[in-house]
Amino acid sequence: MTKNLPEPLKGFVAIVGEANALTAAHDIAPYLIESRGLYHGSSPLVLKPGSTEEVSAILTLASATGTPVVPAGGRTGHVGGQVPRDGGADVVLSLERMNRIREIDPVADVIVADGGCILADIQKAAADNGRLFPLSLGSEGSCRIGGNLSTNAGGTAVLAYGNMRQLCLGLEVVLPTGEIWNGLRRLKKDNSGYDLRDLFIGAEGTLGVITGAVLKMVPQPRGRQVAFAGVRSPEVALALFERASMLCGTALTGFELMPRIGIDFTTRHITGVRDPLSSPHAWYALIDISTSDSAESAEAMIHRLLEEAAEIGLVEDAAIASSLAQQDAFWRLRESMSEAQKPEGGSIKHDVSVPVSSVPRFLADADKAVLALMPDARICAFGHLGDGNIHYNISQPVGADKAAFIARWREVNAVVHAVVHTHGGSISAEHGVGQLKRDELIASRPAIETELMNRIKQAFDPAGIMNPGKMVRPK
Amino acid sequence: MTKNLPEPLKGFVAIVGEANALTAAHDIAPYLIESRGLYHGSSPLVLKPGSTEEVSAILTLASATGTPVVPAGGRTGHVGGQVPRDGGADVVLSLERMNRIREIDPVADVIVADGGCILADIQKAAADNGRLFPLSLGSEGSCRIGGNLSTNAGGTAVLAYGNMRQLCLGLEVVLPTGEIWNGLRRLKKDNSGYDLRDLFIGAEGTLGVITGAVLKMVPQPRGRQVAFAGVRSPEVALALFERASMLCGTALTGFELMPRIGIDFTTRHITGVRDPLSSPHAWYALIDISTSDSAESAEAMIHRLLEEAAEIGLVEDAAIASSLAQQDAFWRLRESMSEAQKPEGGSIKHDVSVPVSSVPRFLADADKAVLALMPDARICAFGHLGDGNIHYNISQPVGADKAAFIARWREVNAVVHAVVHTHGGSISAEHGVGQLKRDELIASRPAIETELMNRIKQAFDPAGIMNPGKMVRPK
């Protein structure tokens, strides 16, 4: 199998054993693509180490031989961070065999897990211990925690629980040099040096491989209520969000904004999805409240919020989910919105953030700019209003040529991102940088910022072997 | 005035102007000491720049001439981070003139402030705009936000609002090279590169000077309740904390643990402090609840908590503050505990954290170890139980010689910190590293961790001029 490998690569195979090294093209193929087909890479070898020590041995050899290594988790990322470079000989290092939950400590409320643990398995382990691990994403059945950490994943419950950064107490990382950093701490407070943990989180595997993590569990909510409300405009949705924040504090777990066209798409294309309200509204808010003290308090909150909001005219109509199944159905509407765009043809996407208070003005300005460029474009902008994070997606005009539309990706990006910059926003809110946004980010950020990142990269990865071509400028 | 300065230092004076450069020994003296008298430094020159550009010019010159620079804010730190080295010629760079609030944006809920703003001024600006800036510390009337950021300050409301790291959205930093990084963002979500912000926060001025910051405001609570409860033991206090967390969620703003001896000290020495309960208890919990929705919900929570806790025997007796003045009085008891130790003689202090669930066992183990060493030591361990952060202070035996007691500081530290390590804790929970703990931290942490920090330091401060001798090993 590995006989035909170039000599230097044989050393890698020896570390993990032949059974855990893929060299045949059809075995390697799944590691070279990205779900939307934006990226195709090449690689001679996929390694599946079984331990932190094996990862260390691989990176030691890679640094010594100057072999580029691309870490891979569940490979669900949207920006090509997990895809090897095209035409190169990057070795893929998959964490998929390192999928153990190492320890569950319900007293300290932590889970210690391998970097390759699937997110849903961690959620389940927490639930089995009467706790909640609150990170929740569309891809939770296949994404892996090392990838969630490396991208500082967000998802649907950031309002109440924060991003991955807030859900992680400690890390174990194998550095590009092969050195192992054991930072598996369980402390809420620890001011004892530079914040290495937060440097590795969100670094997209360019500073090392996250092989283990201490994750925070939280109490399972006793009460949960989900409501779906029709509102007149994003301005009104923002006012509703502010009222909900004030009333619910961090019991407000999710606050999502959706446009009518998104409801049209999902009800048309996604099996089982239906509009919870009897007549159409221009915009919708999905409100998720979870309370730790009792079921009654969530119920009281959602009723009070909707009553007050109706009184002052913030809500045109609203439905409260009456069962777990209906709660799931409301969320499915929101979570399938991206998928529902596919049958409508090509879609040009943006994952942007602006200050929360600027979301309505951002939407107005971006719509104006996009429609000036493409008068028939169908803008389907939805997302986490409470975080200022909008998935500003644009479906092709009805009947347009898909390829011709997609060919304008960068052109449309430029227009939308220019609006983001005028609102002091980020063009990479939660999906990360990867291959998709590296050059644009470098072009738009202050030079000293890129320079500092390159200095950090150089300090951690002097041989330049870790996930090259991602996050920072190649030397 | 500055005529007698060595030639290279005259260049620094020219940048800020003679009026803003201190060279006389009696003017400089206050910048060379630390409040507890643990550190005395030396310096030929204190500079008080008035702008970010002046800070930049100072650091550019410092890097070019190899002049060490020590940034100073309110100089209230407890670990000597702000004190120049003894016997050296470090120049002090004081941010005291850069004390402007640059902007208040009540819609985006942020304050943009100079690094030299006094914390109380920021709190007041937020209050004047109907908001809360939640960082709260004993020294808030004189500490400055750049110092709060550089030490990742914690304080009394971390449970609900987090450390300084969670209260800051963006930074402006002058790098040791004089370059200015403008990272004054206002975004809740931004995954667009390495987390530079969190690297500067907590770096104790060794990676650059924080000259500006975007700070988060939060809604002012509508309800607030403070209770003072007598409990049997730290184990019971922990159980009470867990119940309070479950019931109140993040409305639980503070949960402090205090020992009886602390009540004895404060009632004996602090004017106006009295024991809120009629008979003594072994331990006390101070519980602070603040609610964003209404005054009634805080009231309902505190009553329900104390009733349930009394029913299952968690609380022996409790008092709920019946006025704002009484709330302040309860807190004053806790906040003056350290001060109240002074009239009792020498005090050897520790600022440690362990996993929250380990606090009772840590206290038992540490007490045993300390009393084995000094059978008559008076242990006054109090602090933020909900964060696992204990100020493990030890007052000298009655009638002992103060100097002889204080001379055993390192010896006692070693014993207590050994117990901290067996519980997976940190010997520097919130006060930071400074001069006090640098060598001990380096000795106790994995070598690769210090090595990584040194690599970062080298990458950011190649000339090695920023706050030398702090945080990381000098070259």
Coordinates of N, CA and C in Angstrom, one line a residue, chain B residues 219-331:
Chain B
P219 N -27.3 46.6 31.0 CA -28.4 47.3 31.6 C -28.2 47.5 33.1
Q220 N -28.7 48.6 33.7 CA -28.7 48.7 35.1 C -29.7 47.8 35.7
P221 N -29.3 47.0 36.7 CA -30.3 46.1 37.3 C -31.5 46.9 37.8
R222 N -32.7 46.4 37.7 CA -33.9 47.0 38.3 C -34.1 46.5 39.7
G223 N -33.6 45.3 40.0 CA -33.8 44.8 41.3 C -32.5 44.4 41.9
R224 N -32.3 44.6 43.2 CA -31.1 44.2 43.8 C -31.4 43.8 45.3
Q225 N -30.8 42.7 45.7 CA -31.0 42.2 47.0 C -29.6 41.6 47.5
V226 N -29.3 42.0 48.7 CA -28.1 41.5 49.3 C -28.4 40.8 50.6
A227 N -27.9 39.6 50.8 CA -28.2 38.8 52.0 C -26.9 38.4 52.6
F228 N -26.9 38.2 53.9 CA -25.8 37.8 54.7 C -26.2 36.6 55.5
A229 N -25.6 35.5 55.3 CA -26.1 34.2 55.9 C -25.0 33.5 56.7
G230 N -25.3 33.0 57.8 CA -24.4 32.2 58.6 C -24.5 30.8 58.2
V231 N -23.4 30.1 58.0 CA -23.4 28.7 57.6 C -22.4 27.9 58.4
R232 N -22.6 26.6 58.4 CA -21.8 25.8 59.3 C -20.4 25.6 58.8
S233 N -20.2 25.5 57.5 CA -18.9 25.1 57.0 C -18.8 25.5 55.5
P234 N -17.6 25.5 55.0 CA -17.4 25.8 53.5 C -18.2 24.8 52.6
E235 N -18.3 23.5 53.1 CA -19.1 22.6 52.3 C -20.5 23.0 52.2
V236 N -21.1 23.5 53.3 CA -22.5 24.0 53.3 C -22.6 25.2 52.4
A237 N -21.6 26.1 52.5 CA -21.6 27.3 51.7 C -21.6 27.0 50.2
L238 N -20.8 25.9 49.9 CA -20.8 25.5 48.5 C -22.1 25.0 48.0
A239 N -22.8 24.2 48.9 CA -24.1 23.7 48.5 C -25.1 24.8 48.3
L240 N -24.9 25.8 49.2 CA -25.8 27.0 49.1 C -25.5 27.8 47.8
F241 N -24.3 27.9 47.4 CA -23.9 28.5 46.1 C -24.5 27.8 45.0
E242 N -24.4 26.4 45.0 CA -25.0 25.7 43.9 C -26.5 25.9 43.8
R243 N -27.2 25.9 44.9 CA -28.6 26.2 44.9 C -28.9 27.6 44.4
A244 N -28.1 28.5 44.8 CA -28.3 29.9 44.4 C -28.1 30.0 42.8
S245 N -27.1 29.4 42.3 CA -26.8 29.4 40.9 C -28.0 28.9 40.1
M246 N -28.5 27.7 40.6 CA -29.6 27.1 39.9 C -30.8 28.0 39.9
L247 N -31.1 28.6 41.0 CA -32.3 29.4 41.2 C -32.2 30.7 40.4
C248 N -31.0 31.3 40.5 CA -30.9 32.7 40.0 C -30.2 32.8 38.6
G249 N -29.6 31.8 38.2 CA -28.8 31.9 36.9 C -27.8 33.0 37.1
T250 N -27.7 33.9 36.0 CA -26.7 35.0 36.1 C -27.3 36.2 36.9
A251 N -28.5 36.1 37.4 CA -28.9 37.1 38.4 C -28.1 37.0 39.7
L252 N -27.4 35.9 39.9 CA -26.5 35.8 41.0 C -25.2 36.5 40.7
T253 N -25.1 37.7 41.3 CA -24.0 38.6 40.9 C -22.8 38.4 41.7
G254 N -23.0 38.0 43.0 CA -21.9 37.8 43.9 C -22.2 36.7 44.9
F255 N -21.2 35.9 45.2 CA -21.3 34.9 46.2 C -20.0 34.8 46.9
E256 N -19.9 35.5 48.1 CA -18.6 35.6 48.8 C -18.6 34.7 50.1
L257 N -17.5 34.1 50.4 CA -17.3 33.3 51.6 C -16.4 34.1 52.6
M258 N -16.8 34.0 53.8 CA -16.0 34.7 54.9 C -16.0 33.8 56.1
P259 N -14.9 33.8 56.8 CA -14.8 33.1 58.1 C -15.1 33.9 59.3
R260 N -15.5 33.3 60.4 CA -15.8 34.1 61.6 C -14.7 35.1 62.0
I261 N -13.5 34.6 61.9 CA -12.4 35.5 62.3 C -12.4 36.8 61.5
G262 N -12.8 36.7 60.3 CA -12.8 37.9 59.5 C -13.9 38.9 60.0
I263 N -15.0 38.4 60.5 CA -16.1 39.2 61.1 C -15.5 39.8 62.4
D264 N -14.8 39.0 63.1 CA -14.2 39.5 64.4 C -13.3 40.7 64.0
F265 N -12.4 40.5 63.0 CA -11.4 41.6 62.7 C -12.2 42.9 62.2
T266 N -13.1 42.7 61.3 CA -13.8 43.9 60.8 C -14.6 44.6 61.8
T267 N -15.4 43.9 62.6 CA -16.2 44.6 63.6 C -15.3 45.2 64.6
R268 N -14.1 44.7 64.9 CA -13.2 45.2 65.9 C -12.5 46.5 65.4
H269 N -12.1 46.5 64.1 CA -11.2 47.5 63.6 C -11.8 48.5 62.6
I270 N -12.9 48.2 61.9 CA -13.4 49.1 60.9 C -14.6 49.9 61.4
T271 N -14.5 51.2 61.4 CA -15.5 52.0 62.0 C -16.8 51.8 61.2
G272 N -17.9 51.6 62.0 CA -19.2 51.5 61.5 C -19.6 50.1 61.0
V273 N -18.6 49.2 61.0 CA -19.0 47.8 60.6 C -19.6 47.0 61.8
R274 N -20.7 46.4 61.6 CA -21.2 45.5 62.7 C -21.7 44.2 62.1
D275 N -21.8 43.2 63.0 CA -22.2 41.9 62.6 C -23.7 41.9 62.3
P276 N -24.2 41.6 61.1 CA -25.6 41.7 60.8 C -26.4 40.6 61.6
L277 N -25.8 39.6 62.1 CA -26.5 38.5 62.7 C -26.3 38.5 64.2
S278 N -27.3 38.0 65.0 CA -27.3 38.2 66.4 C -26.3 37.2 67.1
S279 N -26.0 36.1 66.6 CA -25.1 35.2 67.2 C -24.0 34.7 66.2
P280 N -22.9 34.3 66.7 CA -21.8 34.0 65.8 C -22.0 32.7 65.0
H281 N -21.4 32.6 63.8 CA -21.4 31.4 63.0 C -20.0 31.1 62.5
A282 N -19.8 29.9 62.2 CA -18.4 29.5 61.8 C -18.0 30.2 60.5
W283 N -18.9 30.2 59.6 CA -18.7 30.8 58.2 C -19.9 31.6 57.8
Y284 N -19.6 32.5 56.8 CA -20.7 33.4 56.3 C -20.7 33.4 54.8
A285 N -21.8 33.6 54.2 CA -21.9 33.8 52.8 C -22.6 35.1 52.6
L286 N -22.0 35.9 51.7 CA -22.6 37.2 51.2 C -23.2 36.9 49.8
I287 N -24.5 37.1 49.7 CA -25.2 36.7 48.5 C -25.7 38.0 47.8
D288 N -25.4 38.3 46.6 CA -25.8 39.5 45.9 C -26.6 39.1 44.7
I289 N -27.8 39.5 44.6 CA -28.6 39.1 43.4 C -29.1 40.4 42.7
S290 N -28.9 40.5 41.4 CA -29.4 41.7 40.7 C -30.2 41.2 39.5
T291 N -31.3 41.8 39.3 CA -32.2 41.4 38.2 C -32.4 42.5 37.2
S292 N -32.5 42.1 36.0 CA -32.7 43.2 34.9 C -34.2 43.5 34.7
D293 N -35.1 42.6 35.0 CA -36.5 42.8 34.6 C -37.3 43.6 35.6
S294 N -37.1 43.4 36.9 CA -37.9 44.1 37.9 C -37.3 44.0 39.2
A295 N -37.7 44.9 40.1 CA -37.2 44.8 41.5 C -37.8 43.6 42.2
E296 N -39.1 43.3 41.8 CA -39.8 42.2 42.5 C -39.1 40.9 42.3
S297 N -38.6 40.7 41.1 CA -38.0 39.3 40.8 C -36.8 39.1 41.7
A298 N -36.0 40.1 42.0 CA -34.8 39.9 42.9 C -35.4 39.6 44.3
E299 N -36.4 40.3 44.7 CA -37.0 40.1 46.0 C -37.5 38.6 46.1
A300 N -38.2 38.2 45.1 CA -38.8 36.9 45.1 C -37.6 35.8 45.2
M301 N -36.6 36.1 44.4 CA -35.5 35.1 44.4 C -34.8 35.0 45.7
I302 N -34.5 36.1 46.4 CA -33.7 36.0 47.6 C -34.6 35.4 48.7
H303 N -35.9 35.7 48.7 CA -36.7 35.0 49.7 C -36.8 33.5 49.5
R304 N -37.0 33.2 48.2 CA -37.2 31.7 47.9 C -35.9 31.0 48.2
L305 N -34.7 31.6 47.9 CA -33.5 31.0 48.1 C -33.3 30.7 49.6
L306 N -33.5 31.8 50.4 CA -33.2 31.6 51.8 C -34.3 30.7 52.5
E307 N -35.5 30.7 52.0 CA -36.5 29.8 52.6 C -36.1 28.4 52.3
E308 N -35.8 28.1 51.0 CA -35.5 26.7 50.7 C -34.2 26.3 51.4
A309 N -33.3 27.2 51.5 CA -32.0 26.8 52.2 C -32.2 26.6 53.6
A310 N -33.1 27.4 54.3 CA -33.4 27.1 55.7 C -34.1 25.8 55.9
E311 N -35.0 25.5 55.0 CA -35.8 24.3 55.1 C -34.9 23.0 55.1
I312 N -33.9 23.0 54.2 CA -33.0 21.8 54.2 C -31.7 22.0 55.0
G313 N -31.8 23.0 55.8 CA -30.7 23.2 56.8 C -29.4 23.7 56.3
L314 N -29.4 24.4 55.2 CA -28.2 25.0 54.6 C -27.8 26.3 55.4
V315 N -28.7 27.0 55.8 CA -28.5 28.3 56.4 C -28.9 28.3 57.9
E316 N -28.0 28.7 58.8 CA -28.3 28.8 60.2 C -29.1 30.0 60.6
D317 N -28.7 31.1 60.0 CA -29.4 32.4 60.2 C -29.1 33.3 59.0
A318 N -30.0 34.2 58.7 CA -29.7 35.1 57.6 C -30.3 36.5 57.8
A319 N -29.7 37.5 57.2 CA -30.3 38.8 57.2 C -30.3 39.3 55.8
I320 N -31.5 39.9 55.4 CA -31.5 40.5 54.0 C -31.4 42.0 54.2
A321 N -30.5 42.7 53.5 CA -30.4 44.1 53.6 C -31.7 44.8 53.3
S322 N -32.1 45.8 54.1 CA -33.4 46.4 53.9 C -33.3 47.7 53.3
S323 N -32.1 48.2 53.0 CA -31.9 49.5 52.4 C -30.6 49.5 51.6
L324 N -30.5 50.5 50.7 CA -29.2 50.6 50.0 C -28.0 50.7 51.0
A325 N -28.2 51.5 52.0 CA -27.2 51.7 53.0 C -26.8 50.4 53.6
Q326 N -27.8 49.5 53.9 CA -27.4 48.2 54.5 C -26.8 47.3 53.5
Q327 N -27.2 47.4 52.3 CA -26.4 46.6 51.2 C -25.0 47.0 51.2
D328 N -24.7 48.3 51.2 CA -23.3 48.7 51.2 C -22.6 48.3 52.5
A329 N -23.3 48.3 53.6 CA -22.7 47.9 54.9 C -22.3 46.4 54.8
F330 N -23.2 45.6 54.3 CA -22.8 44.1 54.2 C -21.6 43.9 53.3
W331 N -21.5 44.7 52.2 CA -20.4 44.6 51.3 C -19.1 45.1 52.0

